[in-house]
Amino acid sequence: MPLDLETLDTAPDATYNRVMLKISGEALMGDQGFGLHPPTVQRIAREVKSVHDMGVEICMVIGGGNIFRGLSGAAQGMERTTADYMGMLATVMNALAMQSALEDLGVFCRVISAIPMDQVCEPYIRRRAVRHLEKKRVCIFAAGTGNPYFTTDTAATLRANEMGCEVIFKGTKVDGVYDKDPEKHADAQRYDAVSFDDVLAKRLGVMDASAIALARDNNLPIIVFSLDEPGGFRGILAGEGTYTKVQD
Ligand code: UDP
């Protein structure tokens, strides 16, 4: 039975103290196929708050694919790095939308951009971001790594390492990593655990290869779980639920 986040008053002990939550931009678009769907943003913000209420320090990286992807722009004839900068700007819009939704719920939050834009959000300064986390502010890292030719999966892994996160939570539409696409194949099998090397060798599509290699080389596990399952994020932190853990 799904957890009712509104009626939960006691917070179970969390299995991790500091985590990175990576979601794609597409997670914010609801069924509309493009852009931001405020009720969906609010729903995810409630999931984040329910984990924040457990005392967990939360970093977030949100992609930009619901607005713009560099590769799609380049495929249509745009210069690649310009298209990638547009993708990075898209992630800032998503981060601001999430900040607004979290603050509406009373969760203090900072958007921290890899590309300085002082009127809009904070620039990335590692020690400052760590201090925000210690003060229990949710830190949303925007503008990816600040470099073209990367993705927000790599940005999430980079920032998770820099912030000393114990794990990356990768929120997706399904409850883990499968041997084949579970939306296309009824007999697809979910892995409870899988190694980084298997993810790379079998191209399991958890995250792009640079992100997986960076997580592997720094011993940073990745938990792939469903963001569509109400209470799922909190449940895993309380030691329940189904997911796949990617580790060595
Ligand atoms: N991007 C980039 N450098 C980064 C992160 C992102 O150039 O460090 C650009 C890239 O064009 C990418 C876009 O931003 O396509 C949006 O990010 P991503 O595709 O990772 O978003 P998601 O698929 O998670 O929604």
Coordinates of N, CA and C in Angstrom, one line a residue, residues 32-219:
Q32 N 2.3 15.9 -20.1 CA 2.1 16.8 -21.2 C 3.2 16.8 -22.3
G33 N 4.2 16.0 -22.0 CA 5.2 15.8 -23.1 C 6.3 16.8 -23.2
F34 N 6.2 17.9 -22.5 CA 7.2 19.0 -22.7 C 7.1 19.9 -21.5
G35 N 8.1 20.5 -21.1 CA 8.1 21.6 -20.1 C 7.8 21.2 -18.7
L36 N 7.3 22.1 -17.9 CA 7.1 21.9 -16.5 C 5.6 21.7 -16.2
H37 N 5.3 20.8 -15.4 CA 3.9 20.5 -15.0 C 3.9 20.8 -13.5
P38 N 3.4 22.0 -13.0 CA 3.5 22.3 -11.6 C 3.0 21.2 -10.6
P39 N 1.9 20.6 -10.9 CA 1.5 19.6 -9.9 C 2.5 18.4 -9.8
T40 N 3.1 18.1 -10.9 CA 4.2 17.0 -10.8 C 5.4 17.5 -10.0
V41 N 5.8 18.8 -10.3 CA 6.9 19.3 -9.5 C 6.5 19.3 -8.0
Q42 N 5.3 19.7 -7.7 CA 4.9 19.7 -6.3 C 4.9 18.3 -5.7
R43 N 4.4 17.4 -6.5 CA 4.4 16.0 -5.9 C 5.8 15.5 -5.6
I44 N 6.8 15.8 -6.5 CA 8.1 15.4 -6.2 C 8.7 16.1 -5.0
A45 N 8.3 17.4 -4.9 CA 8.8 18.2 -3.8 C 8.3 17.6 -2.5
R46 N 7.1 17.1 -2.5 CA 6.6 16.4 -1.2 C 7.4 15.2 -0.9
E47 N 7.8 14.4 -1.9 CA 8.6 13.3 -1.7 C 10.0 13.7 -1.1
V48 N 10.5 14.8 -1.6 CA 11.8 15.3 -1.1 C 11.6 15.7 0.4
K49 N 10.5 16.4 0.6 CA 10.3 16.9 2.0 C 10.2 15.8 3.0
S50 N 9.5 14.7 2.5 CA 9.3 13.6 3.5 C 10.7 12.9 3.9
V51 N 11.7 13.0 3.0 CA 13.0 12.5 3.4 C 13.7 13.6 4.2
H52 N 13.6 14.8 3.8 CA 14.2 15.9 4.6 C 13.7 15.9 6.0
D53 N 12.4 15.5 6.2 CA 11.8 15.4 7.6 C 12.5 14.3 8.4
M54 N 13.2 13.4 7.8 CA 13.9 12.3 8.5 C 15.3 12.8 9.0
G55 N 15.6 14.1 8.6 CA 16.9 14.6 9.0 C 18.0 14.3 8.0
V56 N 17.6 13.8 6.8 CA 18.6 13.5 5.8 C 19.0 14.8 5.1
E57 N 20.3 14.9 4.8 CA 20.8 16.1 4.1 C 20.7 15.7 2.6
I58 N 20.1 16.6 1.8 CA 19.7 16.3 0.5 C 20.3 17.2 -0.6
C59 N 21.1 16.6 -1.5 CA 21.5 17.3 -2.7 C 20.6 16.9 -3.9
M60 N 20.4 17.8 -4.8 CA 19.6 17.4 -6.0 C 20.3 17.9 -7.2
V61 N 20.1 17.1 -8.3 CA 20.5 17.5 -9.6 C 19.3 17.2 -10.5
I62 N 18.8 18.1 -11.2 CA 17.6 17.9 -12.1 C 18.1 18.2 -13.6
G63 N 17.8 17.3 -14.4 CA 18.2 17.4 -15.8 C 17.4 18.5 -16.5
G64 N 17.6 18.6 -17.8 CA 16.9 19.7 -18.6 C 16.2 19.2 -19.8
G65 N 16.1 17.8 -19.9 CA 15.6 17.2 -21.2 C 14.1 17.5 -21.4
N66 N 13.4 18.0 -20.4 CA 12.0 18.4 -20.7 C 11.9 19.7 -21.4
I67 N 13.0 20.5 -21.5 CA 13.0 21.8 -22.2 C 14.0 21.7 -23.3
F68 N 15.2 21.3 -23.1 CA 16.2 21.3 -24.2 C 17.3 20.4 -24.0
R69 N 17.7 19.6 -25.0 CA 18.9 18.7 -24.9 C 19.8 19.1 -26.0
G70 N 21.1 19.3 -25.6 CA 22.1 19.7 -26.5 C 22.2 18.8 -27.8
L71 N 22.1 17.5 -27.5 CA 22.3 16.6 -28.7 C 21.2 16.8 -29.7
S72 N 19.9 17.0 -29.2 CA 18.8 17.2 -30.2 C 19.0 18.5 -31.0
G73 N 19.5 19.5 -30.3 CA 19.8 20.8 -31.0 C 20.8 20.6 -32.0
A74 N 21.9 19.9 -31.6 CA 23.0 19.7 -32.6 C 22.5 18.8 -33.8
A75 N 21.7 17.9 -33.5 CA 21.2 17.0 -34.6 C 20.4 17.9 -35.6
Q76 N 19.8 19.0 -35.1 CA 19.1 19.8 -36.1 C 19.9 21.0 -36.6
G77 N 21.3 20.8 -36.5 CA 22.2 21.8 -37.2 C 22.7 22.9 -36.3
M78 N 22.4 22.9 -35.0 CA 23.0 23.9 -34.1 C 24.4 23.5 -33.8
E79 N 25.2 24.5 -33.5 CA 26.5 24.3 -33.0 C 26.5 23.6 -31.7
R80 N 27.2 22.5 -31.5 CA 27.0 21.6 -30.3 C 27.2 22.3 -29.0
T81 N 28.3 23.1 -28.8 CA 28.5 23.7 -27.5 C 27.4 24.7 -27.2
T82 N 27.0 25.4 -28.2 CA 25.9 26.4 -27.9 C 24.7 25.6 -27.5
A83 N 24.4 24.6 -28.2 CA 23.2 23.8 -27.8 C 23.3 23.2 -26.4
D84 N 24.6 22.8 -26.0 CA 24.8 22.3 -24.7 C 24.6 23.4 -23.6
Y85 N 25.0 24.6 -23.9 CA 24.8 25.7 -22.9 C 23.3 25.9 -22.8
M86 N 22.6 25.8 -23.9 CA 21.1 26.0 -23.8 C 20.5 24.9 -22.9
G87 N 21.0 23.7 -23.0 CA 20.6 22.6 -22.1 C 20.9 22.9 -20.7
M88 N 22.1 23.4 -20.4 CA 22.5 23.7 -19.1 C 21.5 24.8 -18.5
L89 N 21.2 25.8 -19.3 CA 20.2 26.8 -18.9 C 18.9 26.2 -18.5
A90 N 18.5 25.2 -19.3 CA 17.2 24.6 -19.0 C 17.2 24.0 -17.6
T91 N 18.3 23.4 -17.2 CA 18.4 22.8 -15.9 C 18.2 23.9 -14.8
V92 N 18.6 25.1 -15.1 CA 18.4 26.2 -14.1 C 16.9 26.5 -13.9
M93 N 16.2 26.5 -15.0 CA 14.8 26.7 -14.9 C 14.1 25.6 -14.1
N94 N 14.5 24.4 -14.3 CA 13.9 23.3 -13.5 C 14.3 23.4 -12.1
A95 N 15.5 23.8 -11.8 CA 15.9 23.9 -10.4 C 15.2 25.0 -9.7
L96 N 14.9 26.1 -10.4 CA 14.1 27.2 -9.8 C 12.7 26.7 -9.5
A97 N 12.1 26.0 -10.4 CA 10.8 25.5 -10.2 C 10.7 24.6 -9.0
M98 N 11.7 23.7 -8.8 CA 11.8 22.8 -7.6 C 12.0 23.6 -6.4
Q99 N 12.9 24.6 -6.4 CA 13.1 25.4 -5.2 C 11.8 26.1 -4.8
S100 N 11.1 26.6 -5.7 CA 9.8 27.3 -5.4 C 8.8 26.3 -4.7
A101 N 8.8 25.1 -5.3 CA 7.8 24.1 -4.7 C 8.3 23.6 -3.3
L102 N 9.6 23.5 -3.1 CA 10.1 23.1 -1.8 C 9.9 24.2 -0.8
E103 N 10.1 25.4 -1.2 CA 9.9 26.5 -0.2 C 8.4 26.7 0.1
D104 N 7.6 26.4 -0.8 CA 6.1 26.4 -0.5 C 5.8 25.4 0.6
L105 N 6.6 24.4 0.7 CA 6.3 23.4 1.8 C 7.1 23.7 3.0
G106 N 7.8 24.8 3.0 CA 8.6 25.2 4.2 C 10.0 24.6 4.3
V107 N 10.5 24.0 3.2 CA 11.8 23.4 3.1 C 12.8 24.5 2.6
F108 N 13.8 24.8 3.4 CA 14.8 25.8 2.9 C 15.6 25.2 1.9
C109 N 16.0 26.0 0.9 CA 16.6 25.4 -0.3 C 17.4 26.4 -1.0
R110 N 18.5 26.0 -1.6 CA 19.4 26.9 -2.4 C 19.6 26.3 -3.8
V111 N 19.5 27.1 -4.8 CA 19.9 26.7 -6.2 C 21.3 27.2 -6.4
I112 N 22.2 26.3 -6.8 CA 23.6 26.6 -6.9 C 24.0 26.2 -8.3
S113 N 24.5 27.3 -9.0 CA 24.7 27.0 -10.4 C 26.2 26.9 -10.7
A114 N 26.5 26.0 -11.6 CA 27.9 25.8 -12.1 C 28.3 27.0 -13.0
I115 N 27.3 27.7 -13.5 CA 27.6 28.9 -14.3 C 27.1 30.1 -13.5
P116 N 28.0 31.0 -13.1 CA 27.5 32.1 -12.3 C 26.4 32.9 -13.0
M117 N 25.3 33.1 -12.2 CA 24.2 34.0 -12.6 C 23.6 34.6 -11.4
D118 N 24.4 35.5 -10.8 CA 24.2 36.0 -9.4 C 22.8 36.5 -9.1
Q119 N 22.1 37.1 -10.1 CA 20.8 37.6 -9.8 C 19.7 36.5 -9.7
V120 N 20.1 35.3 -10.2 CA 19.1 34.2 -10.3 C 19.3 33.2 -9.2
C121 N 20.6 32.9 -8.9 CA 20.9 31.8 -7.9 C 22.4 32.0 -7.5
E122 N 22.8 31.1 -6.5 CA 24.2 31.2 -6.0 C 25.1 30.6 -7.0
P123 N 26.4 31.1 -7.1 CA 27.4 30.4 -7.8 C 27.9 29.2 -7.0
Y124 N 28.5 28.2 -7.6 CA 28.9 27.0 -6.9 C 30.2 27.3 -6.2
I125 N 30.2 27.2 -4.9 CA 31.4 27.3 -4.0 C 31.3 26.1 -3.1
R126 N 32.2 25.2 -3.2 CA 32.0 23.9 -2.6 C 31.8 24.0 -1.0
R127 N 32.6 24.8 -0.4 CA 32.5 24.9 1.1 C 31.2 25.5 1.5
R128 N 30.7 26.5 0.7 CA 29.5 27.1 1.0 C 28.3 26.1 0.9
A129 N 28.4 25.3 -0.2 CA 27.3 24.3 -0.4 C 27.3 23.3 0.8
V130 N 28.5 22.9 1.2 CA 28.6 21.9 2.3 C 27.9 22.6 3.6
R131 N 28.2 23.8 3.8 CA 27.6 24.5 4.9 C 26.0 24.6 4.9
H132 N 25.5 24.8 3.6 CA 24.1 24.8 3.5 C 23.5 23.4 3.9
L133 N 24.2 22.4 3.5 CA 23.7 21.0 3.8 C 23.7 20.8 5.3
E134 N 24.8 21.3 5.9 CA 24.9 21.1 7.4 C 23.8 21.8 8.1
K135 N 23.3 22.9 7.5 CA 22.2 23.7 8.0 C 20.8 23.1 7.6
K136 N 20.9 21.9 6.9 CA 19.7 21.2 6.5 C 18.9 21.9 5.4
R137 N 19.7 22.7 4.6 CA 19.0 23.3 3.4 C 19.2 22.3 2.2
V138 N 18.2 22.1 1.5 CA 18.3 21.3 0.3 C 19.1 22.1 -0.7
C139 N 20.2 21.5 -1.3 CA 21.0 22.1 -2.3 C 20.7 21.5 -3.7
I140 N 20.1 22.4 -4.6 CA 19.9 21.9 -6.0 C 21.0 22.5 -6.9
F141 N 21.8 21.5 -7.4 CA 22.9 21.9 -8.2 C 22.5 22.1 -9.7
A142 N 22.6 23.3 -10.2 CA 22.0 23.5 -11.6 C 23.2 23.8 -12.5
A143 N 22.8 23.9 -13.8 CA 23.7 24.1 -14.9 C 24.8 23.0 -15.1
G144 N 24.4 21.8 -14.7 CA 25.2 20.6 -14.9 C 26.6 20.8 -14.3
T145 N 27.6 20.4 -15.1 CA 29.0 20.6 -14.7 C 29.5 22.0 -15.1
G146 N 28.7 22.7 -15.9 CA 29.2 23.9 -16.4 C 30.0 23.8 -17.7
N147 N 30.1 22.5 -18.2 CA 30.9 22.3 -19.4 C 30.0 21.5 -20.4
P148 N 30.2 21.9 -21.7 CA 29.5 21.1 -22.7 C 30.0 19.7 -22.8
Y149 N 29.3 18.9 -23.6 CA 29.7 17.5 -23.8 C 29.6 16.6 -22.5
F150 N 28.9 17.2 -21.5 CA 28.6 16.3 -20.3 C 27.1 16.2 -20.1
T151 N 26.7 15.4 -19.2 CA 25.3 15.3 -18.9 C 25.0 15.6 -17.4
T152 N 23.8 15.7 -17.1 CA 23.5 16.0 -15.7 C 23.7 14.7 -14.8
D153 N 23.8 13.6 -15.4 CA 24.1 12.4 -14.7 C 25.6 12.5 -14.2
T154 N 26.4 13.0 -15.0 CA 27.8 13.2 -14.6 C 27.9 14.3 -13.6
A155 N 27.1 15.4 -13.8 CA 27.1 16.5 -12.8 C 26.7 15.9 -11.4
A156 N 25.6 15.1 -11.4 CA 25.2 14.5 -10.1 C 26.2 13.7 -9.5
T157 N 27.0 12.9 -10.2 CA 28.0 12.1 -9.7 C 29.2 13.0 -9.2
L158 N 29.5 14.0 -9.9 CA 30.6 14.9 -9.5 C 30.3 15.6 -8.2
R159 N 29.1 16.2 -8.2 CA 28.7 17.0 -7.0 C 28.5 16.0 -5.8
A160 N 28.0 14.8 -6.0 CA 27.8 13.9 -4.9 C 29.2 13.5 -4.3
N161 N 30.2 13.4 -5.2 CA 31.5 13.1 -4.6 C 32.0 14.3 -3.9
E162 N 31.9 15.5 -4.5 CA 32.4 16.7 -3.8 C 31.7 17.0 -2.5
M163 N 30.4 16.7 -2.4 CA 29.6 17.0 -1.2 C 29.8 15.9 -0.1
G164 N 30.4 14.8 -0.5 CA 30.5 13.7 0.4 C 29.2 12.9 0.6
C165 N 28.4 12.8 -0.4 CA 27.2 12.0 -0.3 C 27.6 10.5 -0.2
E166 N 26.7 9.8 0.5 CA 27.0 8.4 0.7 C 26.4 7.5 -0.5
V167 N 25.5 8.1 -1.2 CA 24.8 7.4 -2.3 C 24.1 8.3 -3.2
I168 N 24.0 7.9 -4.5 CA 23.1 8.6 -5.4 C 21.8 7.9 -5.6
F169 N 20.7 8.6 -5.4 CA 19.4 8.0 -5.7 C 19.0 8.5 -7.1
K170 N 18.9 7.6 -8.0 CA 18.5 7.9 -9.4 C 17.0 7.6 -9.5
G171 N 16.2 8.6 -9.5 CA 14.7 8.4 -9.7 C 14.3 8.2 -11.1
T172 N 13.6 7.1 -11.4 CA 13.2 6.9 -12.8 C 11.7 6.5 -12.8
K173 N 11.2 6.0 -14.0 CA 9.8 5.6 -14.1 C 9.6 4.2 -13.6
V174 N 10.7 3.4 -13.5 CA 10.6 2.0 -13.0 C 11.4 1.8 -11.8
D175 N 11.1 0.7 -11.1 CA 11.6 0.4 -9.8 C 13.0 -0.2 -9.8
G176 N 13.8 0.1 -10.8 CA 15.2 -0.5 -10.7 C 15.7 -0.7 -12.1
V177 N 16.8 -1.5 -12.2 CA 17.5 -1.8 -13.4 C 17.0 -3.2 -13.9
Y178 N 16.6 -3.3 -15.1 CA 16.1 -4.6 -15.7 C 17.1 -5.1 -16.8
D179 N 17.0 -6.4 -17.1 CA 17.9 -6.9 -18.1 C 17.4 -6.5 -19.5
K180 N 16.2 -6.1 -19.6 CA 15.7 -5.5 -20.9 C 14.6 -4.5 -20.5
D181 N 14.1 -3.7 -21.4 CA 13.2 -2.6 -21.1 C 11.9 -3.2 -20.6
P182 N 11.5 -3.0 -19.3 CA 10.3 -3.6 -18.8 C 9.0 -3.0 -19.3
E183 N 9.2 -1.8 -20.0 CA 7.9 -1.3 -20.6 C 7.6 -1.9 -22.0
K184 N 8.7 -2.6 -22.5 CA 8.5 -3.3 -23.8 C 8.4 -4.8 -23.7
H185 N 9.0 -5.3 -22.6 CA 9.1 -6.8 -22.5 C 8.5 -7.3 -21.2
A186 N 7.4 -8.1 -21.2 CA 6.8 -8.5 -20.0 C 7.7 -9.4 -19.2
D187 N 8.6 -10.1 -19.8 CA 9.5 -11.1 -19.1 C 10.8 -10.4 -18.6
A188 N 10.8 -9.1 -18.6 CA 12.1 -8.4 -18.1 C 12.3 -8.7 -16.7
Q189 N 13.5 -8.9 -16.3 CA 13.9 -9.3 -14.9 C 14.6 -8.1 -14.2
R190 N 14.2 -7.8 -13.0 CA 14.8 -6.7 -12.3 C 16.0 -7.2 -11.5
Y191 N 17.1 -6.5 -11.5 CA 18.3 -6.9 -10.7 C 18.1 -6.3 -9.3
D192 N 18.4 -7.0 -8.2 CA 18.4 -6.4 -6.9 C 19.7 -5.6 -6.7
A193 N 20.8 -6.2 -7.3 CA 22.1 -5.5 -7.2 C 22.8 -5.8 -8.5
V194 N 23.6 -4.9 -8.9 CA 24.4 -5.1 -10.2 C 25.7 -4.3 -10.0
S195 N 26.8 -4.8 -10.6 CA 28.0 -4.2 -10.5 C 28.2 -3.0 -11.5
F196 N 29.0 -2.1 -11.2 CA 29.3 -1.0 -12.1 C 29.8 -1.6 -13.5
D197 N 30.7 -2.6 -13.4 CA 31.3 -3.1 -14.6 C 30.2 -3.8 -15.5
D198 N 29.2 -4.5 -14.8 CA 28.1 -5.1 -15.6 C 27.2 -4.0 -16.3
V199 N 27.0 -2.9 -15.5 CA 26.2 -1.8 -16.1 C 26.9 -1.3 -17.4
L200 N 28.2 -1.2 -17.3 CA 28.9 -0.7 -18.5 C 29.0 -1.7 -19.6
A201 N 29.3 -3.0 -19.2 CA 29.5 -4.0 -20.2 C 28.2 -4.3 -20.9
K202 N 27.1 -4.4 -20.1 CA 25.8 -4.8 -20.7 C 25.0 -3.6 -21.2
R203 N 25.6 -2.4 -21.0 CA 24.9 -1.1 -21.4 C 23.5 -1.1 -20.8
L204 N 23.5 -1.2 -19.5 CA 22.2 -1.3 -18.9 C 21.4 0.0 -18.8
G205 N 22.1 1.1 -19.2 CA 21.3 2.4 -19.3 C 20.9 3.0 -18.0
V206 N 21.7 2.8 -16.9 CA 21.4 3.4 -15.6 C 21.7 4.9 -15.7
M207 N 22.9 5.2 -16.1 CA 23.4 6.5 -16.4 C 24.4 6.4 -17.5
D208 N 24.8 7.6 -18.0 CA 25.8 7.5 -19.1 C 27.1 6.9 -18.6
A209 N 28.0 6.5 -19.5 CA 29.2 5.8 -19.1 C 30.1 6.6 -18.3
S210 N 30.2 7.9 -18.6 CA 31.2 8.8 -17.8 C 30.7 8.8 -16.4
A211 N 29.4 9.0 -16.1 CA 28.9 9.0 -14.8 C 29.1 7.7 -14.0
I212 N 28.9 6.6 -14.7 CA 29.1 5.3 -14.1 C 30.5 5.1 -13.7
A213 N 31.4 5.5 -14.6 CA 32.9 5.3 -14.3 C 33.3 6.2 -13.2
L214 N 32.8 7.4 -13.1 CA 33.1 8.3 -12.0 C 32.6 7.8 -10.7
A215 N 31.4 7.2 -10.7 CA 30.8 6.6 -9.4 C 31.7 5.4 -9.1
R216 N 32.0 4.6 -10.0 CA 32.7 3.3 -9.7 C 34.1 3.7 -9.2
D217 N 34.8 4.6 -9.8 CA 36.2 4.9 -9.4 C 36.2 5.6 -8.0
N218 N 35.1 6.1 -7.5 CA 35.0 6.7 -6.2 C 34.2 5.9 -5.2
N219 N 33.8 4.7 -5.6 CA 33.1 3.8 -4.7 C 31.8 4.4 -4.2

